[in-house]
Amino acid sequence: MAPLCRGLWVWGRAPQQPPGLPLAPRRAFSNNKILVELDESSGVATMKFKSPPVNSLSLEFLTEFCIGLEKLESDRGCRGLVLTSAIPRIFSSGLDITEMCGKSPEHYAEFWRAVQEMWLRLYGSNLVTLAVLNGSSPAGGCLIASSCDYRIMVDNPKFSIGLNEAQLGIVAPFWFKDTFVNAVGHRVAERALQLGYLFPAPEAQRFGLVDELVPEEKLQEKAAAVMAQWLALPDHARQLTKAMMRKALLDRLLAHREEDVQNFVSFVSKDSIQKSLRMYMEMLRKKKG
């Protein structure tokens, strides 16, 4: 990752002003794709995805996500992170197909390294991470949610979550698969991955892909209660336990990171895969029309 630009984020400190003028109110940090707010009294930050129409994980989105998470990790006043969407009915649609179609091998490699970086930072985060799913969360959206410590989803069977890559002719990488297996178990994961199956919200809870379902109007209230429960524990004990539980999977990607990039570039560059992606994009265009 490139070093953070200094001076972009000021948590709880008003800008310097001439004597005698009232202090400026604390402002959240907002960039093109993500709004970040930190509640200093609770130590809980919120990342709201705001990349219409469906919060797809573009290279720009992934870069902003990693920079934001890195900054929160380095802020001693931040202990927890809530991930949610500012767009109704969708958490994230997953990887941006346009980043994988009709581009150069160098672009595919850069994009995939950004996907890896996002997962490594989130799955290995010292913060308490809570996904608040106010809509559907397929593919990469499911990866983000299942990388968090706890998942709350709106109680609506119209919304779904899962790794549906097979429907696009794509194979979920081993670290997507392993994160998914950790949530739902091997047999459920094997069947769902082969079918590219999306779990309706009630089924997602039954299999452990989400932890709780709540009415939409209760999402924030429940999120606050869950976060308070996790933050009641000493940070060091929770962080060391989390690191112990997740180390093997993180180390596996770190040990094979460049190999994973090359596998992705080789796979996505195939004519058959490019054709499949173009067909999928055309189907989406027709739906919009």
PDB file of C-alpha atoms in Angstrom:
ATOM      1  CA  MET A   1       0.000   0.000   0.000  1.00  0.00           C
ATOM      2  CA  ALA A   2       1.140   3.516  -0.648  1.00  0.00           C
ATOM      3  CA  PRO A   3       1.769   5.571   2.482  1.00  0.00           C
ATOM      4  CA  LEU A   4      -1.187   7.497   3.778  1.00  0.00           C
ATOM      5  CA  CYS A   5      -1.412  11.153   2.964  1.00  0.00           C
ATOM      6  CA  ARG A   6      -1.071  13.110   6.145  1.00  0.00           C
ATOM      7  CA  GLY A   7      -3.673  15.686   7.051  1.00  0.00           C
ATOM      8  CA  LEU A   8      -6.653  13.983   5.433  1.00  0.00           C
ATOM      9  CA  TRP A   9      -8.142  12.634   8.631  1.00  0.00           C
ATOM     10  CA  VAL A  10      -8.622  14.568  11.862  1.00  0.00           C
ATOM     11  CA  TRP A  11     -10.454  12.544  14.492  1.00  0.00           C
ATOM     12  CA  GLY A  12     -11.999  14.690  17.198  1.00  0.00           C
ATOM     13  CA  ARG A  13      -9.726  17.662  16.638  1.00  0.00           C
ATOM     14  CA  ALA A  14     -11.132  20.825  15.160  1.00  0.00           C
ATOM     15  CA  PRO A  15      -9.051  22.641  12.554  1.00  0.00           C
ATOM     16  CA  GLN A  16      -6.848  25.458  13.791  1.00  0.00           C
ATOM     17  CA  GLN A  17      -8.821  28.686  13.955  1.00  0.00           C
ATOM     18  CA  PRO A  18      -8.076  32.246  14.980  1.00  0.00           C
ATOM     19  CA  PRO A  19      -8.613  32.980  18.715  1.00  0.00           C
ATOM     20  CA  GLY A  20     -12.113  34.007  19.648  1.00  0.00           C
ATOM     21  CA  LEU A  21     -13.907  32.058  16.940  1.00  0.00           C
ATOM     22  CA  PRO A  22     -16.034  29.033  17.868  1.00  0.00           C
ATOM     23  CA  LEU A  23     -14.518  25.624  17.231  1.00  0.00           C
ATOM     24  CA  ALA A  24     -15.596  23.950  14.013  1.00  0.00           C
ATOM     25  CA  PRO A  25     -17.686  20.825  14.501  1.00  0.00           C
ATOM     26  CA  ARG A  26     -16.012  17.458  14.057  1.00  0.00           C
ATOM     27  CA  ARG A  27     -16.544  16.231  10.527  1.00  0.00           C
ATOM     28  CA  ALA A  28     -16.581  12.736   9.123  1.00  0.00           C
ATOM     29  CA  PHE A  29     -14.179  11.776   6.389  1.00  0.00           C
ATOM     30  CA  SER A  30     -15.877  11.088   3.085  1.00  0.00           C
ATOM     31  CA  ASN A  31     -14.298  10.160  -0.205  1.00  0.00           C
ATOM     32  CA  ASN A  32     -15.746   9.047  -3.526  1.00  0.00           C
ATOM     33  CA  LYS A  33     -16.864   5.569  -2.550  1.00  0.00           C
ATOM     34  CA  ILE A  34     -16.946   5.308   1.249  1.00  0.00           C
ATOM     35  CA  LEU A  35     -18.084   7.512   4.133  1.00  0.00           C
ATOM     36  CA  VAL A  36     -16.196   6.984   7.405  1.00  0.00           C
ATOM     37  CA  GLU A  37     -17.439   8.286  10.753  1.00  0.00           C
ATOM     38  CA  LEU A  38     -15.895   7.776  14.186  1.00  0.00           C
ATOM     39  CA  ASP A  39     -17.924   8.075  17.379  1.00  0.00           C
ATOM     40  CA  GLU A  40     -15.260   9.055  19.882  1.00  0.00           C
ATOM     41  CA  SER A  41     -17.435   8.365  22.897  1.00  0.00           C
ATOM     42  CA  SER A  42     -17.834   4.680  21.995  1.00  0.00           C
ATOM     43  CA  GLY A  43     -14.667   4.158  19.958  1.00  0.00           C
ATOM     44  CA  VAL A  44     -16.753   2.698  17.139  1.00  0.00           C
ATOM     45  CA  ALA A  45     -16.218   3.711  13.512  1.00  0.00           C
ATOM     46  CA  THR A  46     -18.712   3.179  10.719  1.00  0.00           C
ATOM     47  CA  MET A  47     -17.845   2.656   7.083  1.00  0.00           C
ATOM     48  CA  LYS A  48     -20.795   3.288   4.803  1.00  0.00           C
ATOM     49  CA  PHE A  49     -20.389   2.096   1.233  1.00  0.00           C
ATOM     50  CA  LYS A  50     -21.722   4.748  -1.153  1.00  0.00           C
ATOM     51  CA  SER A  51     -20.794   3.658  -4.647  1.00  0.00           C
ATOM     52  CA  PRO A  52     -24.032   3.479  -6.659  1.00  0.00           C
ATOM     53  CA  PRO A  53     -25.707   1.618  -8.075  1.00  0.00           C
ATOM     54  CA  VAL A  54     -24.587  -1.523  -6.199  1.00  0.00           C
ATOM     55  CA  ASN A  55     -21.347  -0.813  -4.278  1.00  0.00           C
ATOM     56  CA  SER A  56     -19.294  -2.919  -6.680  1.00  0.00           C
ATOM     57  CA  LEU A  57     -15.703  -3.492  -5.597  1.00  0.00           C
ATOM     58  CA  SER A  58     -13.755  -1.472  -8.140  1.00  0.00           C
ATOM     59  CA  LEU A  59     -10.040  -0.776  -7.876  1.00  0.00           C
ATOM     60  CA  GLU A  60     -10.856   2.702  -6.570  1.00  0.00           C
ATOM     61  CA  PHE A  61     -13.285   1.333  -3.968  1.00  0.00           C
ATOM     62  CA  LEU A  62     -10.791  -1.289  -2.764  1.00  0.00           C
ATOM     63  CA  THR A  63      -8.018   1.298  -2.483  1.00  0.00           C
ATOM     64  CA  GLU A  64     -10.222   3.641  -0.453  1.00  0.00           C
ATOM     65  CA  PHE A  65     -11.323   0.744   1.760  1.00  0.00           C
ATOM     66  CA  CYS A  66      -7.734  -0.270   2.562  1.00  0.00           C
ATOM     67  CA  ILE A  67      -6.587   3.293   3.258  1.00  0.00           C
ATOM     68  CA  GLY A  68      -9.589   3.881   5.524  1.00  0.00           C
ATOM     69  CA  LEU A  69      -9.100   0.658   7.455  1.00  0.00           C
ATOM     70  CA  GLU A  70      -5.369   1.297   7.844  1.00  0.00           C
ATOM     71  CA  LYS A  71      -6.077   4.714   9.306  1.00  0.00           C
ATOM     72  CA  LEU A  72      -8.678   3.379  11.743  1.00  0.00           C
ATOM     73  CA  GLU A  73      -6.316   0.606  12.835  1.00  0.00           C
ATOM     74  CA  SER A  74      -3.674   3.191  13.706  1.00  0.00           C
ATOM     75  CA  ASP A  75      -6.099   5.355  15.728  1.00  0.00           C
ATOM     76  CA  ARG A  76      -5.907   4.335  19.382  1.00  0.00           C
ATOM     77  CA  GLY A  77      -9.361   5.768  19.989  1.00  0.00           C
ATOM     78  CA  CYS A  78     -10.943   3.305  17.555  1.00  0.00           C
ATOM     79  CA  ARG A  79     -11.798  -0.175  18.859  1.00  0.00           C
ATOM     80  CA  GLY A  80     -14.646  -1.337  16.639  1.00  0.00           C
ATOM     81  CA  LEU A  81     -15.779  -1.026  13.031  1.00  0.00           C
ATOM     82  CA  VAL A  82     -19.264  -1.365  11.538  1.00  0.00           C
ATOM     83  CA  LEU A  83     -19.479  -1.988   7.802  1.00  0.00           C
ATOM     84  CA  THR A  84     -22.775  -1.156   6.122  1.00  0.00           C
ATOM     85  CA  SER A  85     -24.258   0.377   2.991  1.00  0.00           C
ATOM     86  CA  ALA A  86     -25.664   3.826   2.323  1.00  0.00           C
ATOM     87  CA  ILE A  87     -27.556   2.362  -0.659  1.00  0.00           C
ATOM     88  CA  PRO A  88     -30.918   0.691   0.037  1.00  0.00           C
ATOM     89  CA  ARG A  89     -31.371  -3.040  -0.636  1.00  0.00           C
ATOM     90  CA  ILE A  90     -27.707  -3.785  -1.386  1.00  0.00           C
ATOM     91  CA  PHE A  91     -24.651  -4.264   0.817  1.00  0.00           C
ATOM     92  CA  SER A  92     -22.243  -4.940  -2.041  1.00  0.00           C
ATOM     93  CA  SER A  93     -22.677  -6.741  -5.343  1.00  0.00           C
ATOM     94  CA  GLY A  94     -19.069  -7.943  -5.227  1.00  0.00           C
ATOM     95  CA  LEU A  95     -16.147  -7.501  -7.588  1.00  0.00           C
ATOM     96  CA  ASP A  96     -16.559  -4.946 -10.344  1.00  0.00           C
ATOM     97  CA  ILE A  97     -16.848  -7.006 -13.537  1.00  0.00           C
ATOM     98  CA  THR A  98     -15.564  -4.097 -15.640  1.00  0.00           C
ATOM     99  CA  GLU A  99     -12.192  -4.414 -13.869  1.00  0.00           C
ATOM    100  CA  MET A 100     -11.914  -7.993 -15.166  1.00  0.00           C
ATOM    101  CA  CYS A 101     -13.116  -7.599 -18.735  1.00  0.00           C
ATOM    102  CA  GLY A 102     -11.218  -6.237 -21.734  1.00  0.00           C
ATOM    103  CA  LYS A 103      -8.241  -4.968 -19.737  1.00  0.00           C
ATOM    104  CA  SER A 104      -4.515  -5.728 -19.807  1.00  0.00           C
ATOM    105  CA  PRO A 105      -2.823  -8.492 -17.756  1.00  0.00           C
ATOM    106  CA  GLU A 106      -1.085  -5.720 -15.782  1.00  0.00           C
ATOM    107  CA  HIS A 107      -4.453  -4.230 -14.842  1.00  0.00           C
ATOM    108  CA  TYR A 108      -5.831  -7.616 -13.796  1.00  0.00           C
ATOM    109  CA  ALA A 109      -2.802  -8.130 -11.560  1.00  0.00           C
ATOM    110  CA  GLU A 110      -3.138  -4.695  -9.959  1.00  0.00           C
ATOM    111  CA  PHE A 111      -6.837  -5.254  -9.355  1.00  0.00           C
ATOM    112  CA  TRP A 112      -6.329  -8.688  -7.826  1.00  0.00           C
ATOM    113  CA  ARG A 113      -3.598  -7.448  -5.493  1.00  0.00           C
ATOM    114  CA  ALA A 114      -6.081  -4.830  -4.269  1.00  0.00           C
ATOM    115  CA  VAL A 115      -8.677  -7.553  -3.612  1.00  0.00           C
ATOM    116  CA  GLN A 116      -6.084  -9.543  -1.676  1.00  0.00           C
ATOM    117  CA  GLU A 117      -5.049  -6.479   0.323  1.00  0.00           C
ATOM    118  CA  MET A 118      -8.649  -5.721   1.258  1.00  0.00           C
ATOM    119  CA  TRP A 119      -9.191  -9.249   2.587  1.00  0.00           C
ATOM    120  CA  LEU A 120      -5.845  -9.481   4.401  1.00  0.00           C
ATOM    121  CA  ARG A 121      -6.499  -6.212   6.220  1.00  0.00           C
ATOM    122  CA  LEU A 122     -10.120  -6.956   7.099  1.00  0.00           C
ATOM    123  CA  TYR A 123      -9.772 -10.636   8.028  1.00  0.00           C
ATOM    124  CA  GLY A 124      -6.673  -9.843  10.085  1.00  0.00           C
ATOM    125  CA  SER A 125      -7.971  -6.635  11.658  1.00  0.00           C
ATOM    126  CA  ASN A 126      -7.399  -6.000  15.366  1.00  0.00           C
ATOM    127  CA  LEU A 127     -10.702  -4.130  15.502  1.00  0.00           C
ATOM    128  CA  VAL A 128     -14.018  -5.719  16.337  1.00  0.00           C
ATOM    129  CA  THR A 129     -15.591  -5.931  12.883  1.00  0.00           C
ATOM    130  CA  LEU A 130     -19.345  -6.074  12.434  1.00  0.00           C
ATOM    131  CA  ALA A 131     -21.140  -6.398   9.095  1.00  0.00           C
ATOM    132  CA  VAL A 132     -24.605  -4.830   9.051  1.00  0.00           C
ATOM    133  CA  LEU A 133     -26.228  -6.146   5.889  1.00  0.00           C
ATOM    134  CA  ASN A 134     -29.132  -3.914   4.893  1.00  0.00           C
ATOM    135  CA  GLY A 135     -29.517  -5.728   1.576  1.00  0.00           C
ATOM    136  CA  SER A 136     -28.133  -8.482  -0.634  1.00  0.00           C
ATOM    137  CA  SER A 137     -24.462  -9.427  -0.522  1.00  0.00           C
ATOM    138  CA  PRO A 138     -23.315 -11.770  -3.300  1.00  0.00           C
ATOM    139  CA  ALA A 139     -19.765 -12.794  -4.281  1.00  0.00           C
ATOM    140  CA  GLY A 140     -17.175 -10.284  -3.039  1.00  0.00           C
ATOM    141  CA  GLY A 141     -19.833  -8.708  -0.834  1.00  0.00           C
ATOM    142  CA  CYS A 142     -20.197 -12.072   0.880  1.00  0.00           C
ATOM    143  CA  LEU A 143     -16.405 -12.248   1.264  1.00  0.00           C
ATOM    144  CA  ILE A 144     -16.383  -8.893   3.075  1.00  0.00           C
ATOM    145  CA  ALA A 145     -19.259  -9.921   5.350  1.00  0.00           C
ATOM    146  CA  SER A 146     -17.864 -13.369   6.161  1.00  0.00           C
ATOM    147  CA  SER A 147     -14.470 -11.810   6.979  1.00  0.00           C
ATOM    148  CA  CYS A 148     -16.062  -9.841   9.827  1.00  0.00           C
ATOM    149  CA  ASP A 149     -16.368 -11.060  13.412  1.00  0.00           C
ATOM    150  CA  TYR A 150     -20.165 -10.876  13.414  1.00  0.00           C
ATOM    151  CA  ARG A 151     -22.882 -10.485  10.797  1.00  0.00           C
ATOM    152  CA  ILE A 152     -26.353  -8.987  11.197  1.00  0.00           C
ATOM    153  CA  MET A 153     -28.725  -9.031   8.240  1.00  0.00           C
ATOM    154  CA  VAL A 154     -32.112  -7.471   7.614  1.00  0.00           C
ATOM    155  CA  ASP A 155     -34.902 -10.016   8.104  1.00  0.00           C
ATOM    156  CA  ASN A 156     -36.182 -10.166   4.552  1.00  0.00           C
ATOM    157  CA  PRO A 157     -36.191 -13.317   2.377  1.00  0.00           C
ATOM    158  CA  LYS A 158     -35.842 -11.129  -0.730  1.00  0.00           C
ATOM    159  CA  PHE A 159     -32.255 -10.400   0.283  1.00  0.00           C
ATOM    160  CA  SER A 160     -29.549 -13.028  -0.217  1.00  0.00           C
ATOM    161  CA  ILE A 161     -25.882 -13.702   0.421  1.00  0.00           C
ATOM    162  CA  GLY A 162     -23.354 -16.190  -0.918  1.00  0.00           C
ATOM    163  CA  LEU A 163     -20.438 -16.857  -3.239  1.00  0.00           C
ATOM    164  CA  ASN A 164     -22.157 -17.164  -6.625  1.00  0.00           C
ATOM    165  CA  GLU A 165     -19.028 -16.996  -8.793  1.00  0.00           C
ATOM    166  CA  ALA A 166     -19.853 -20.300 -10.514  1.00  0.00           C
ATOM    167  CA  GLN A 167     -22.875 -18.668 -12.148  1.00  0.00           C
ATOM    168  CA  LEU A 168     -20.476 -16.351 -13.998  1.00  0.00           C
ATOM    169  CA  GLY A 169     -18.140 -19.171 -14.993  1.00  0.00           C
ATOM    170  CA  ILE A 170     -15.616 -18.053 -12.354  1.00  0.00           C
ATOM    171  CA  VAL A 171     -14.014 -20.191  -9.646  1.00  0.00           C
ATOM    172  CA  ALA A 172     -13.873 -18.727  -6.130  1.00  0.00           C
ATOM    173  CA  PRO A 173     -10.183 -18.558  -5.044  1.00  0.00           C
ATOM    174  CA  PHE A 174      -9.012 -20.759  -2.188  1.00  0.00           C
ATOM    175  CA  TRP A 175      -9.077 -17.931   0.351  1.00  0.00           C
ATOM    176  CA  PHE A 176     -12.650 -17.004  -0.591  1.00  0.00           C
ATOM    177  CA  LYS A 177     -13.505 -20.684  -0.191  1.00  0.00           C
ATOM    178  CA  ASP A 178     -11.721 -21.094   3.130  1.00  0.00           C
ATOM    179  CA  THR A 179     -13.376 -17.992   4.608  1.00  0.00           C
ATOM    180  CA  PHE A 180     -16.740 -19.368   3.486  1.00  0.00           C
ATOM    181  CA  VAL A 181     -16.028 -22.847   4.904  1.00  0.00           C
ATOM    182  CA  ASN A 182     -15.160 -21.295   8.254  1.00  0.00           C
ATOM    183  CA  ALA A 183     -18.648 -19.785   8.358  1.00  0.00           C
ATOM    184  CA  VAL A 184     -20.882 -22.601   7.101  1.00  0.00           C
ATOM    185  CA  GLY A 185     -18.837 -25.824   7.223  1.00  0.00           C
ATOM    186  CA  HIS A 186     -17.331 -27.937   4.469  1.00  0.00           C
ATOM    187  CA  ARG A 187     -20.356 -29.805   3.099  1.00  0.00           C
ATOM    188  CA  VAL A 188     -22.632 -26.762   2.878  1.00  0.00           C
ATOM    189  CA  ALA A 189     -19.814 -24.745   1.307  1.00  0.00           C
ATOM    190  CA  GLU A 190     -18.956 -27.456  -1.240  1.00  0.00           C
ATOM    191  CA  ARG A 191     -22.529 -27.678  -2.497  1.00  0.00           C
ATOM    192  CA  ALA A 192     -23.138 -23.921  -2.485  1.00  0.00           C
ATOM    193  CA  LEU A 193     -19.878 -23.083  -4.273  1.00  0.00           C
ATOM    194  CA  GLN A 194     -20.460 -25.620  -7.044  1.00  0.00           C
ATOM    195  CA  LEU A 195     -23.982 -24.314  -7.626  1.00  0.00           C
ATOM    196  CA  GLY A 196     -23.084 -20.640  -7.180  1.00  0.00           C
ATOM    197  CA  TYR A 197     -25.928 -20.612  -4.675  1.00  0.00           C
ATOM    198  CA  LEU A 198     -27.223 -17.494  -2.966  1.00  0.00           C
ATOM    199  CA  PHE A 199     -28.798 -18.081   0.446  1.00  0.00           C
ATOM    200  CA  PRO A 200     -32.005 -16.147   1.204  1.00  0.00           C
ATOM    201  CA  ALA A 201     -31.615 -14.363   4.544  1.00  0.00           C
ATOM    202  CA  PRO A 202     -33.471 -16.973   6.693  1.00  0.00           C
ATOM    203  CA  GLU A 203     -31.422 -19.806   5.187  1.00  0.00           C
ATOM    204  CA  ALA A 204     -28.205 -17.814   5.596  1.00  0.00           C
ATOM    205  CA  GLN A 205     -28.884 -17.570   9.319  1.00  0.00           C
ATOM    206  CA  ARG A 206     -29.748 -21.249   9.599  1.00  0.00           C
ATOM    207  CA  PHE A 207     -26.387 -22.248   8.125  1.00  0.00           C
ATOM    208  CA  GLY A 208     -24.355 -19.659  10.056  1.00  0.00           C
ATOM    209  CA  LEU A 209     -23.495 -17.386   7.153  1.00  0.00           C
ATOM    210  CA  VAL A 210     -25.141 -14.585   9.138  1.00  0.00           C
ATOM    211  CA  ASP A 211     -25.498 -14.572  12.910  1.00  0.00           C
ATOM    212  CA  GLU A 212     -28.749 -12.667  13.393  1.00  0.00           C
ATOM    213  CA  LEU A 213     -31.728 -11.426  11.416  1.00  0.00           C
ATOM    214  CA  VAL A 214     -33.506  -8.290  12.598  1.00  0.00           C
ATOM    215  CA  PRO A 215     -36.157  -5.967  11.154  1.00  0.00           C
ATOM    216  CA  GLU A 216     -34.619  -3.209   9.065  1.00  0.00           C
ATOM    217  CA  GLU A 217     -35.625  -0.481  11.506  1.00  0.00           C
ATOM    218  CA  LYS A 218     -33.788  -2.334  14.295  1.00  0.00           C
ATOM    219  CA  LEU A 219     -30.481  -2.848  12.489  1.00  0.00           C
ATOM    220  CA  GLN A 220     -28.591   0.043  14.044  1.00  0.00           C
ATOM    221  CA  GLU A 221     -29.955  -0.614  17.526  1.00  0.00           C
ATOM    222  CA  LYS A 222     -28.931  -4.275  17.325  1.00  0.00           C
ATOM    223  CA  ALA A 223     -25.523  -3.373  15.899  1.00  0.00           C
ATOM    224  CA  ALA A 224     -24.847  -1.042  18.823  1.00  0.00           C
ATOM    225  CA  ALA A 225     -25.849  -3.731  21.331  1.00  0.00           C
ATOM    226  CA  VAL A 226     -23.686  -6.400  19.696  1.00  0.00           C
ATOM    227  CA  MET A 227     -20.701  -4.071  19.446  1.00  0.00           C
ATOM    228  CA  ALA A 228     -21.033  -3.115  23.116  1.00  0.00           C
ATOM    229  CA  GLN A 229     -20.993  -6.804  24.053  1.00  0.00           C
ATOM    230  CA  TRP A 230     -17.773  -7.424  22.126  1.00  0.00           C
ATOM    231  CA  LEU A 231     -16.090  -4.265  23.396  1.00  0.00           C
ATOM    232  CA  ALA A 232     -16.851  -5.191  27.014  1.00  0.00           C
ATOM    233  CA  LEU A 233     -13.958  -7.659  26.816  1.00  0.00           C
ATOM    234  CA  PRO A 234     -10.301  -6.649  27.209  1.00  0.00           C
ATOM    235  CA  ASP A 235      -8.952  -5.855  23.757  1.00  0.00           C
ATOM    236  CA  HIS A 236      -5.718  -7.809  24.120  1.00  0.00           C
ATOM    237  CA  ALA A 237      -7.406 -11.121  24.978  1.00  0.00           C
ATOM    238  CA  ARG A 238      -9.878 -10.824  22.114  1.00  0.00           C
ATOM    239  CA  GLN A 239      -7.224  -9.702  19.623  1.00  0.00           C
ATOM    240  CA  LEU A 240      -4.805 -12.521  20.490  1.00  0.00           C
ATOM    241  CA  THR A 241      -7.588 -15.091  20.268  1.00  0.00           C
ATOM    242  CA  LYS A 242      -8.703 -13.758  16.893  1.00  0.00           C
ATOM    243  CA  ALA A 243      -5.136 -13.764  15.586  1.00  0.00           C
ATOM    244  CA  MET A 244      -4.661 -17.355  16.767  1.00  0.00           C
ATOM    245  CA  MET A 245      -7.873 -18.505  15.065  1.00  0.00           C
ATOM    246  CA  ARG A 246      -7.173 -16.759  11.771  1.00  0.00           C
ATOM    247  CA  LYS A 247      -3.401 -16.998  11.430  1.00  0.00           C
ATOM    248  CA  ALA A 248      -3.251 -20.194   9.358  1.00  0.00           C
ATOM    249  CA  LEU A 249      -5.584 -18.879   6.666  1.00  0.00           C
ATOM    250  CA  LEU A 250      -3.879 -15.480   6.507  1.00  0.00           C
ATOM    251  CA  ASP A 251      -0.450 -17.131   6.309  1.00  0.00           C
ATOM    252  CA  ARG A 252      -1.627 -19.381   3.484  1.00  0.00           C
ATOM    253  CA  LEU A 253      -2.473 -16.456   1.232  1.00  0.00           C
ATOM    254  CA  LEU A 254       0.649 -14.541   2.236  1.00  0.00           C
ATOM    255  CA  ALA A 255       2.792 -17.544   1.304  1.00  0.00           C
ATOM    256  CA  HIS A 256       1.104 -17.929  -2.096  1.00  0.00           C
ATOM    257  CA  ARG A 257       0.149 -14.341  -2.841  1.00  0.00           C
ATOM    258  CA  GLU A 258       2.016 -13.849  -6.112  1.00  0.00           C
ATOM    259  CA  GLU A 259       1.075 -17.313  -7.310  1.00  0.00           C
ATOM    260  CA  ASP A 260      -2.565 -16.456  -6.601  1.00  0.00           C
ATOM    261  CA  VAL A 261      -2.230 -13.243  -8.635  1.00  0.00           C
ATOM    262  CA  GLN A 262      -0.755 -15.098 -11.592  1.00  0.00           C
ATOM    263  CA  ASN A 263      -3.448 -17.768 -11.403  1.00  0.00           C
ATOM    264  CA  PHE A 264      -6.124 -15.064 -11.492  1.00  0.00           C
ATOM    265  CA  VAL A 265      -4.533 -13.226 -14.419  1.00  0.00           C
ATOM    266  CA  SER A 266      -4.155 -16.445 -16.383  1.00  0.00           C
ATOM    267  CA  PHE A 267      -7.717 -17.516 -15.653  1.00  0.00           C
ATOM    268  CA  VAL A 268      -9.478 -14.224 -16.305  1.00  0.00           C
ATOM    269  CA  SER A 269      -7.498 -13.666 -19.512  1.00  0.00           C
ATOM    270  CA  LYS A 270      -8.865 -16.837 -21.131  1.00  0.00           C
ATOM    271  CA  ASP A 271     -11.102 -16.188 -24.139  1.00  0.00           C
ATOM    272  CA  SER A 272     -13.858 -18.348 -22.682  1.00  0.00           C
ATOM    273  CA  ILE A 273     -13.875 -16.383 -19.415  1.00  0.00           C
ATOM    274  CA  GLN A 274     -13.805 -13.041 -21.209  1.00  0.00           C
ATOM    275  CA  LYS A 275     -16.741 -14.199 -23.327  1.00  0.00           C
ATOM    276  CA  SER A 276     -18.663 -15.275 -20.238  1.00  0.00           C
ATOM    277  CA  LEU A 277     -18.015 -11.938 -18.533  1.00  0.00           C
ATOM    278  CA  ARG A 278     -19.078  -9.993 -21.619  1.00  0.00           C
ATOM    279  CA  MET A 279     -22.299 -11.988 -21.797  1.00  0.00           C
ATOM    280  CA  TYR A 280     -22.973 -11.280 -18.131  1.00  0.00           C
ATOM    281  CA  MET A 281     -22.366  -7.554 -18.598  1.00  0.00           C
ATOM    282  CA  GLU A 282     -24.671  -7.527 -21.617  1.00  0.00           C
ATOM    283  CA  MET A 283     -27.362  -9.257 -19.565  1.00  0.00           C
ATOM    284  CA  LEU A 284     -27.016  -6.573 -16.899  1.00  0.00           C
ATOM    285  CA  ARG A 285     -27.311  -3.833 -19.510  1.00  0.00           C
ATOM    286  CA  LYS A 286     -30.517  -5.374 -20.855  1.00  0.00           C
ATOM    287  CA  LYS A 287     -31.957  -5.574 -17.351  1.00  0.00           C
ATOM    288  CA  LYS A 288     -31.249  -1.870 -16.819  1.00  0.00           C
ATOM    289  CA  GLY A 289     -32.813  -1.076 -20.158  1.00  0.00           C
TER     290      GLY A 289
END
